[in-house]
Coordinates of N, CA and C in Angstrom, one line a residue:
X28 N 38.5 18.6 -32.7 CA 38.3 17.2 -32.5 C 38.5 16.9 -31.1
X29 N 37.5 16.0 -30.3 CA 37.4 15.8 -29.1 C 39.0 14.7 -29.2
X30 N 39.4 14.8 -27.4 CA 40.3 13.7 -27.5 C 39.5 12.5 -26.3
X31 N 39.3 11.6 -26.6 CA 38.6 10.1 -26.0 C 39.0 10.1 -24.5
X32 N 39.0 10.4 -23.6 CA 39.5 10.2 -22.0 C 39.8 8.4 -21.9
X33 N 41.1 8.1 -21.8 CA 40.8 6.8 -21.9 C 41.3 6.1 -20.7
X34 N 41.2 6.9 -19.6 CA 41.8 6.9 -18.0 C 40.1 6.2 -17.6
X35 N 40.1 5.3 -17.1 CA 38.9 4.8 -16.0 C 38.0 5.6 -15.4
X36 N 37.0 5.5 -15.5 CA 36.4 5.9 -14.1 C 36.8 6.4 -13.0
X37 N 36.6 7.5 -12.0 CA 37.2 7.7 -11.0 C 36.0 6.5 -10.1
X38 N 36.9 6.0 -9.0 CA 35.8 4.7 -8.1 C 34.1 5.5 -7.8
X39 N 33.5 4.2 -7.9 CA 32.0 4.9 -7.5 C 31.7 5.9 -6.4
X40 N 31.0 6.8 -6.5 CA 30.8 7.8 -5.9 C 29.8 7.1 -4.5
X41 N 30.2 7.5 -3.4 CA 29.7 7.5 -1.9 C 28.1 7.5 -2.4
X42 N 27.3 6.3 -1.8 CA 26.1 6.3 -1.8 C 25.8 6.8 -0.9
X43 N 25.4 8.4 -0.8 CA 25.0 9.1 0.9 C 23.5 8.7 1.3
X44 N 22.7 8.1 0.7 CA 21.5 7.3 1.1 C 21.3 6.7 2.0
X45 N 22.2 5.7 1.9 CA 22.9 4.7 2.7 C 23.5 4.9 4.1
X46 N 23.5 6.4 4.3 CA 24.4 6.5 5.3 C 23.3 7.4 6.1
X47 N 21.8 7.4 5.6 CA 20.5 8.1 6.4 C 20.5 7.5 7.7
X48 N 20.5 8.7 8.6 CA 19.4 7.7 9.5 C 18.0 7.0 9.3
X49 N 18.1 5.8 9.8 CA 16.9 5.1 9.3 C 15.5 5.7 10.1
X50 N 15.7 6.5 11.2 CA 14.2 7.6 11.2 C 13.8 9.0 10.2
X51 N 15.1 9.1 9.1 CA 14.9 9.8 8.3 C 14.6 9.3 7.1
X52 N 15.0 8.4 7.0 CA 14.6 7.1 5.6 C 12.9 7.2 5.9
X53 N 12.1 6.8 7.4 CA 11.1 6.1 7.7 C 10.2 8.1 7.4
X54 N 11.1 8.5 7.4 CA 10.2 10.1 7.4 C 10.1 10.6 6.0
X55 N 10.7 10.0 4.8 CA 10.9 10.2 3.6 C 9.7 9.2 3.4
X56 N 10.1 7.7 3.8 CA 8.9 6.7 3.2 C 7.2 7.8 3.2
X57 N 7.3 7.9 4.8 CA 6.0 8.5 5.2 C 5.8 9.5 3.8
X58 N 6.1 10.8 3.9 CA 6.4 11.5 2.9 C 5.6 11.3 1.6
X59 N 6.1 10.0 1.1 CA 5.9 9.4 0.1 C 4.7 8.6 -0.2
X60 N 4.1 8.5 1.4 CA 2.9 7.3 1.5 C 1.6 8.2 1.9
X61 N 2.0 9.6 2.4 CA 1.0 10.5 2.5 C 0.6 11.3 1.1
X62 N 1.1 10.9 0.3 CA 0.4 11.1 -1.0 C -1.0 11.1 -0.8
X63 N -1.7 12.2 -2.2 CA -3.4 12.2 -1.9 C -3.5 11.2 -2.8
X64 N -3.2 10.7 -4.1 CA -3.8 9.8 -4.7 C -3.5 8.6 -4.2
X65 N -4.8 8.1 -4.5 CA -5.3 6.7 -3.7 C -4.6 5.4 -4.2
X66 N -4.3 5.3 -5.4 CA -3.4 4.5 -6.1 C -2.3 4.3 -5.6
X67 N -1.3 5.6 -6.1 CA 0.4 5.5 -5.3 C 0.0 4.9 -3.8
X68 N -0.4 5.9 -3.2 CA -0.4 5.4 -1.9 C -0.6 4.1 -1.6
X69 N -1.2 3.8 -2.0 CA -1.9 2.3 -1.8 C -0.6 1.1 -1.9
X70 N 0.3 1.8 -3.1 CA 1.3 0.9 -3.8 C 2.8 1.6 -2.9
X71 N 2.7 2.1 -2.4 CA 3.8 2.6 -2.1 C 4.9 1.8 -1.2
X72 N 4.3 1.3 0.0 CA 4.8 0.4 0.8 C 5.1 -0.9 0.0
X73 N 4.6 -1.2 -1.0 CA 5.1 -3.0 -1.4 C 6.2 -2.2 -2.4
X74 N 6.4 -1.2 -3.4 CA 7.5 -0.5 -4.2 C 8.7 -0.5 -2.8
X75 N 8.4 0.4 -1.8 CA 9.5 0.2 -0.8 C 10.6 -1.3 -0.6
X76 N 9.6 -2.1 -0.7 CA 10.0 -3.3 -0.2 C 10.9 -3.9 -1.1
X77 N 10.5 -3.1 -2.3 CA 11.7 -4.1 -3.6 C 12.7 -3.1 -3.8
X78 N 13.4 -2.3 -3.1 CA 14.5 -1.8 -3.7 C 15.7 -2.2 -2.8
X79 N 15.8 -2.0 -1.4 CA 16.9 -2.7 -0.8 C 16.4 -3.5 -0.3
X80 N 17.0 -5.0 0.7 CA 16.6 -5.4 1.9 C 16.5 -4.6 3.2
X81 N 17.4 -3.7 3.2 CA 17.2 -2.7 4.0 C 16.1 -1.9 4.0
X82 N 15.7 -1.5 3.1 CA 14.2 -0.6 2.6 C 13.3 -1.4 3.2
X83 N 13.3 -3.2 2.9 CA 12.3 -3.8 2.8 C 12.0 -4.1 4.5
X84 N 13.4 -3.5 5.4 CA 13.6 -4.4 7.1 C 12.7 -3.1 7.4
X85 N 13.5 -1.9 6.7 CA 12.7 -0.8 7.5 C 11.2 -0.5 6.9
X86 N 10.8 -0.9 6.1 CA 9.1 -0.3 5.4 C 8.4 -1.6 6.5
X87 N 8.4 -3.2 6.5 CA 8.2 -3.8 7.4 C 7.5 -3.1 9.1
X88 N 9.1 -2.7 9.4 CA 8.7 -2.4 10.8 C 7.9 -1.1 11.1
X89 N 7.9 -0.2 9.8 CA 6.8 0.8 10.2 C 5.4 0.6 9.7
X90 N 4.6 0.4 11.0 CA 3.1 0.2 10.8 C 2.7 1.1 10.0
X91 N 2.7 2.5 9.9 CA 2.2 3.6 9.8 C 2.1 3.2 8.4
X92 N 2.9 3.0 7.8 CA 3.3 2.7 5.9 C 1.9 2.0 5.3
X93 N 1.4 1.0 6.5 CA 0.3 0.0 6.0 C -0.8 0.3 6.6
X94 N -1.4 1.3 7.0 CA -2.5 1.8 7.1 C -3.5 2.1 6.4
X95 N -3.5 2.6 5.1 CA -4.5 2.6 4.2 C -4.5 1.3 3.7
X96 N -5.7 1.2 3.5 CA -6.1 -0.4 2.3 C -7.3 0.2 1.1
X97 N -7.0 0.2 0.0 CA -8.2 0.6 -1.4 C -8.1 -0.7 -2.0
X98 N -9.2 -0.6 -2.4 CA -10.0 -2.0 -3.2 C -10.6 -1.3 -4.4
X99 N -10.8 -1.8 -5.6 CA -11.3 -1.4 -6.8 C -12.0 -2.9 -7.2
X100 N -13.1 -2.9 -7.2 CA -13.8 -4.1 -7.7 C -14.1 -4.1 -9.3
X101 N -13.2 -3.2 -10.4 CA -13.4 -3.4 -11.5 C -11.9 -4.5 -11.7
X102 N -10.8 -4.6 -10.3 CA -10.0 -5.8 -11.3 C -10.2 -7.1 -11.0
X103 N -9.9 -7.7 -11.7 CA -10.8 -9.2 -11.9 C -9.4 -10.2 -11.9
X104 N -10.4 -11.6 -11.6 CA -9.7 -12.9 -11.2 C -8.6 -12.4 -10.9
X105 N -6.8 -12.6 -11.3 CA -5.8 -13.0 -10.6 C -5.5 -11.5 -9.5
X106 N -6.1 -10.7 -10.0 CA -5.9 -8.8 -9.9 C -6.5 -9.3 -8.4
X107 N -7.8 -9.5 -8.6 CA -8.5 -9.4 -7.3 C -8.0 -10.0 -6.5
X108 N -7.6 -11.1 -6.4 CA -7.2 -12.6 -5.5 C -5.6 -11.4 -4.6
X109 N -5.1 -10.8 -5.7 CA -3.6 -10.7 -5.4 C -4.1 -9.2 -4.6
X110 N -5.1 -8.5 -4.7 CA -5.3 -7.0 -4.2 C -6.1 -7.5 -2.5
X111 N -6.8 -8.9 -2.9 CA -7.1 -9.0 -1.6 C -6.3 -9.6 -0.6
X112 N -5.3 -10.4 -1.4 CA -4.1 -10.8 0.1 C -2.8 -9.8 0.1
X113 N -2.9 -8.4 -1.0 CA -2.2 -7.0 -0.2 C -2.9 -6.7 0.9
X114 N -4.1 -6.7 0.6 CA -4.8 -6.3 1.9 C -4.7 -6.6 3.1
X115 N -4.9 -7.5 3.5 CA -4.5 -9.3 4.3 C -3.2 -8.6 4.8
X116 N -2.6 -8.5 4.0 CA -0.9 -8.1 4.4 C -0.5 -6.8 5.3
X117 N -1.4 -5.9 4.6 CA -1.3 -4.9 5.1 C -1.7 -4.6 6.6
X118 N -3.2 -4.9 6.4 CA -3.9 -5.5 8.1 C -2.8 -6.2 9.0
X119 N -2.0 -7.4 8.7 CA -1.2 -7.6 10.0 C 0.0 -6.7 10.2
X120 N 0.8 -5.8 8.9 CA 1.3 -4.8 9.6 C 0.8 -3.7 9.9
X121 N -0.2 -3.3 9.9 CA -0.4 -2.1 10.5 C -1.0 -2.3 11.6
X122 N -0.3 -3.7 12.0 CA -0.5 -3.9 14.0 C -1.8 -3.3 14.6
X123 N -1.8 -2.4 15.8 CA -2.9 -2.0 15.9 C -3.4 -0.5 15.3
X124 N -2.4 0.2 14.2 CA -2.6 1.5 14.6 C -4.3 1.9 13.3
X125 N -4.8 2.8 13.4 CA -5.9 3.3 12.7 C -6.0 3.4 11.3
X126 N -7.0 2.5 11.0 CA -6.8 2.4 9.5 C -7.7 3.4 8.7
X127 N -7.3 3.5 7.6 CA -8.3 4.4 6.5 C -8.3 3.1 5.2
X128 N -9.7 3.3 5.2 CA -10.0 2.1 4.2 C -11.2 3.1 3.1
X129 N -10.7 2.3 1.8 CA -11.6 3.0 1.0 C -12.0 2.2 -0.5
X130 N -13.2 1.8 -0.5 CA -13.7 0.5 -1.7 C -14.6 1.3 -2.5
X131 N -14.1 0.8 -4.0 CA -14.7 1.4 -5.1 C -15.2 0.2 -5.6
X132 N -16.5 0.0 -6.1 CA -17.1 -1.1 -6.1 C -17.7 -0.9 -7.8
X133 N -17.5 0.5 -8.2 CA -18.0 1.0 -9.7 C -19.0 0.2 -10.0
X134 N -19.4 -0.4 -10.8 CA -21.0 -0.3 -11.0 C -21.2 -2.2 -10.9
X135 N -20.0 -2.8 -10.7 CA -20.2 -4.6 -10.8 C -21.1 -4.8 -9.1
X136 N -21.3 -5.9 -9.4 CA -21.8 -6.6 -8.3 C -20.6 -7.4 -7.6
X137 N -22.0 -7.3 -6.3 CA -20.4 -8.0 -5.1 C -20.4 -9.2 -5.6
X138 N -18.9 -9.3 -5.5 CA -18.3 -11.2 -5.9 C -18.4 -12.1 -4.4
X139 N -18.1 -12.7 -4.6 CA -17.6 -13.8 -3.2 C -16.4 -13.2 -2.6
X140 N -15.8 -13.3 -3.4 CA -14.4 -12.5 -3.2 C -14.5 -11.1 -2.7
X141 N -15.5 -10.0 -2.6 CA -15.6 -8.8 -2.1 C -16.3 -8.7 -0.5
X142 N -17.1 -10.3 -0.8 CA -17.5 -10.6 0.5 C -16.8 -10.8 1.3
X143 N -15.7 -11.5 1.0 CA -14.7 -12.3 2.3 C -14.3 -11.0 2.6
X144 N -13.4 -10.3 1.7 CA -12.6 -8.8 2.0 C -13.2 -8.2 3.1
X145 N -14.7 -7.5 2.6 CA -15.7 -7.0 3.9 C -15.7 -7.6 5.1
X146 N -15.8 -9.3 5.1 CA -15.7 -10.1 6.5 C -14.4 -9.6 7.2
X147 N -13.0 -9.5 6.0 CA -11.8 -9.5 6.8 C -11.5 -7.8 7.1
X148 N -12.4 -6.7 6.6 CA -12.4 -5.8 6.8 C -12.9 -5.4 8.2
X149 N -14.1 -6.0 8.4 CA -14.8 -6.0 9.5 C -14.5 -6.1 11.1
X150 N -12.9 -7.4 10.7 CA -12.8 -7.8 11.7 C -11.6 -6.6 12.4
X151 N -11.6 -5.9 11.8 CA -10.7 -4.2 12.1 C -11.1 -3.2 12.3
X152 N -12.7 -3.5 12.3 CA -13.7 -2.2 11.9 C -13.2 -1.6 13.6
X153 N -12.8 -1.8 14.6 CA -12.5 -1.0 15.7 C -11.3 0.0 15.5
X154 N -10.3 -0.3 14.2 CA -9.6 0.5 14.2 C -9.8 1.3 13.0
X155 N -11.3 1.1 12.5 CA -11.0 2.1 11.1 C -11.6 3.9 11.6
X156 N -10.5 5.0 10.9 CA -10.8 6.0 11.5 C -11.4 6.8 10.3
X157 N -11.3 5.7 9.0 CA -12.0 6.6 7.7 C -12.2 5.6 7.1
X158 N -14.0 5.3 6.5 CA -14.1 4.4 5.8 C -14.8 5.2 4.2
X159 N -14.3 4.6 3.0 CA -15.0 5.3 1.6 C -15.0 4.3 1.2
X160 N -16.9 4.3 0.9 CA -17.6 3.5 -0.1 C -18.2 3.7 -1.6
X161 N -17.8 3.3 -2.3 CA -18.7 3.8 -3.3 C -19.2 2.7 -4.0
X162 N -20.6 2.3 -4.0 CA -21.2 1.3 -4.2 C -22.6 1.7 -4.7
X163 N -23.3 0.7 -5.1 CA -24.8 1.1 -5.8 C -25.4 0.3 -4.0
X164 N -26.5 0.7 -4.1 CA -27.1 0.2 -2.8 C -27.8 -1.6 -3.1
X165 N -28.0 -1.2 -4.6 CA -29.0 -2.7 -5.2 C -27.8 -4.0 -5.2
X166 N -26.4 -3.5 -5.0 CA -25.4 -4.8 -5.2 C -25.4 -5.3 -4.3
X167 N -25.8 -4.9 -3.1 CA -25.9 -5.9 -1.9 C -24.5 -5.6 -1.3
X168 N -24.2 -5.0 -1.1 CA -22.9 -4.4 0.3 C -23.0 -4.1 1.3
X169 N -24.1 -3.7 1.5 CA -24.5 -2.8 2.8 C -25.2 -3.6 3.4
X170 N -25.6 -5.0 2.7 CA -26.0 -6.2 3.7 C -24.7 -6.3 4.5
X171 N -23.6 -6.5 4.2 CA -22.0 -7.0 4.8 C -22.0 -6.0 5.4
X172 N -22.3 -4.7 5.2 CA -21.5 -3.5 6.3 C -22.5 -3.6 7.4
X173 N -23.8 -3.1 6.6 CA -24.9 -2.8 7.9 C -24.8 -4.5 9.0

């Protein structure tokens, strides 16, 4: 027969996380943002931002985090609206440094909404160092790019 420990908890254990340097926190984010799939990555910097305020001071101030932007034009109304002002978001933090951008456009036609994105994509095109398109040529995109 077991006997019940009925002594407390010993006090919480030392959060050694907490006690990172914050260029090793920003070297773990990285880590985590150089993922190959295009999804996580994509999501990774706004997940940063909800776990501490601290997480959120430090993912902020590294540009590097918001460098990729992916677009999927199969999500629709509120999806879209909210994937195109991540986008938006991301573009003013990743300040000036080189972006990788990559739009999956799967077989819909361009919206209005894919238009503006391209106009607001465009206006970065000096800093993009990798662009991926995948689009039909008959939807009309490559009117906005060309």
């Amino acid at each position: 027969m077991a006997i019940l420990d009925t002594n407390p908890p010993p006090a919480a254990e030392e959060n050694y996380i907490r006690k990172l340097p914050v260029e090793l926190l920003i070297q773990i984010f990285l880590s985590a943002y150089l993922t190959t799939d295009q999804h996580i990555r994509f999501q990774v910097p706004f997940k940063l931002l909800s776990v501490t305020s601290v997480w959120r001071k430090i993912a902020l101030r590294e540009p590097q985090l918001w460098t990729y932007t992916f677009y999927r034009n199969r999500w629709l109304g509120r999806k879209t609206a909210s994937s195109v002002k991540a986008i938006s978001f991301k573009l003013v933090h990743s300040k000036d440094r080189p972006l990788e951008i990559a739009i999956d456009l799967g077989s819909r036609p361009v919206t209005e909404m894919m238009g503006e994105l391209i106009k607001m994509l465009l206006q970065h095109r000096n800093r993009w160092v990798a662009l991926s398109l995948y689009a039909d040529y008959d939807y009309g995109l490559m009117g906005h790019v060309l």
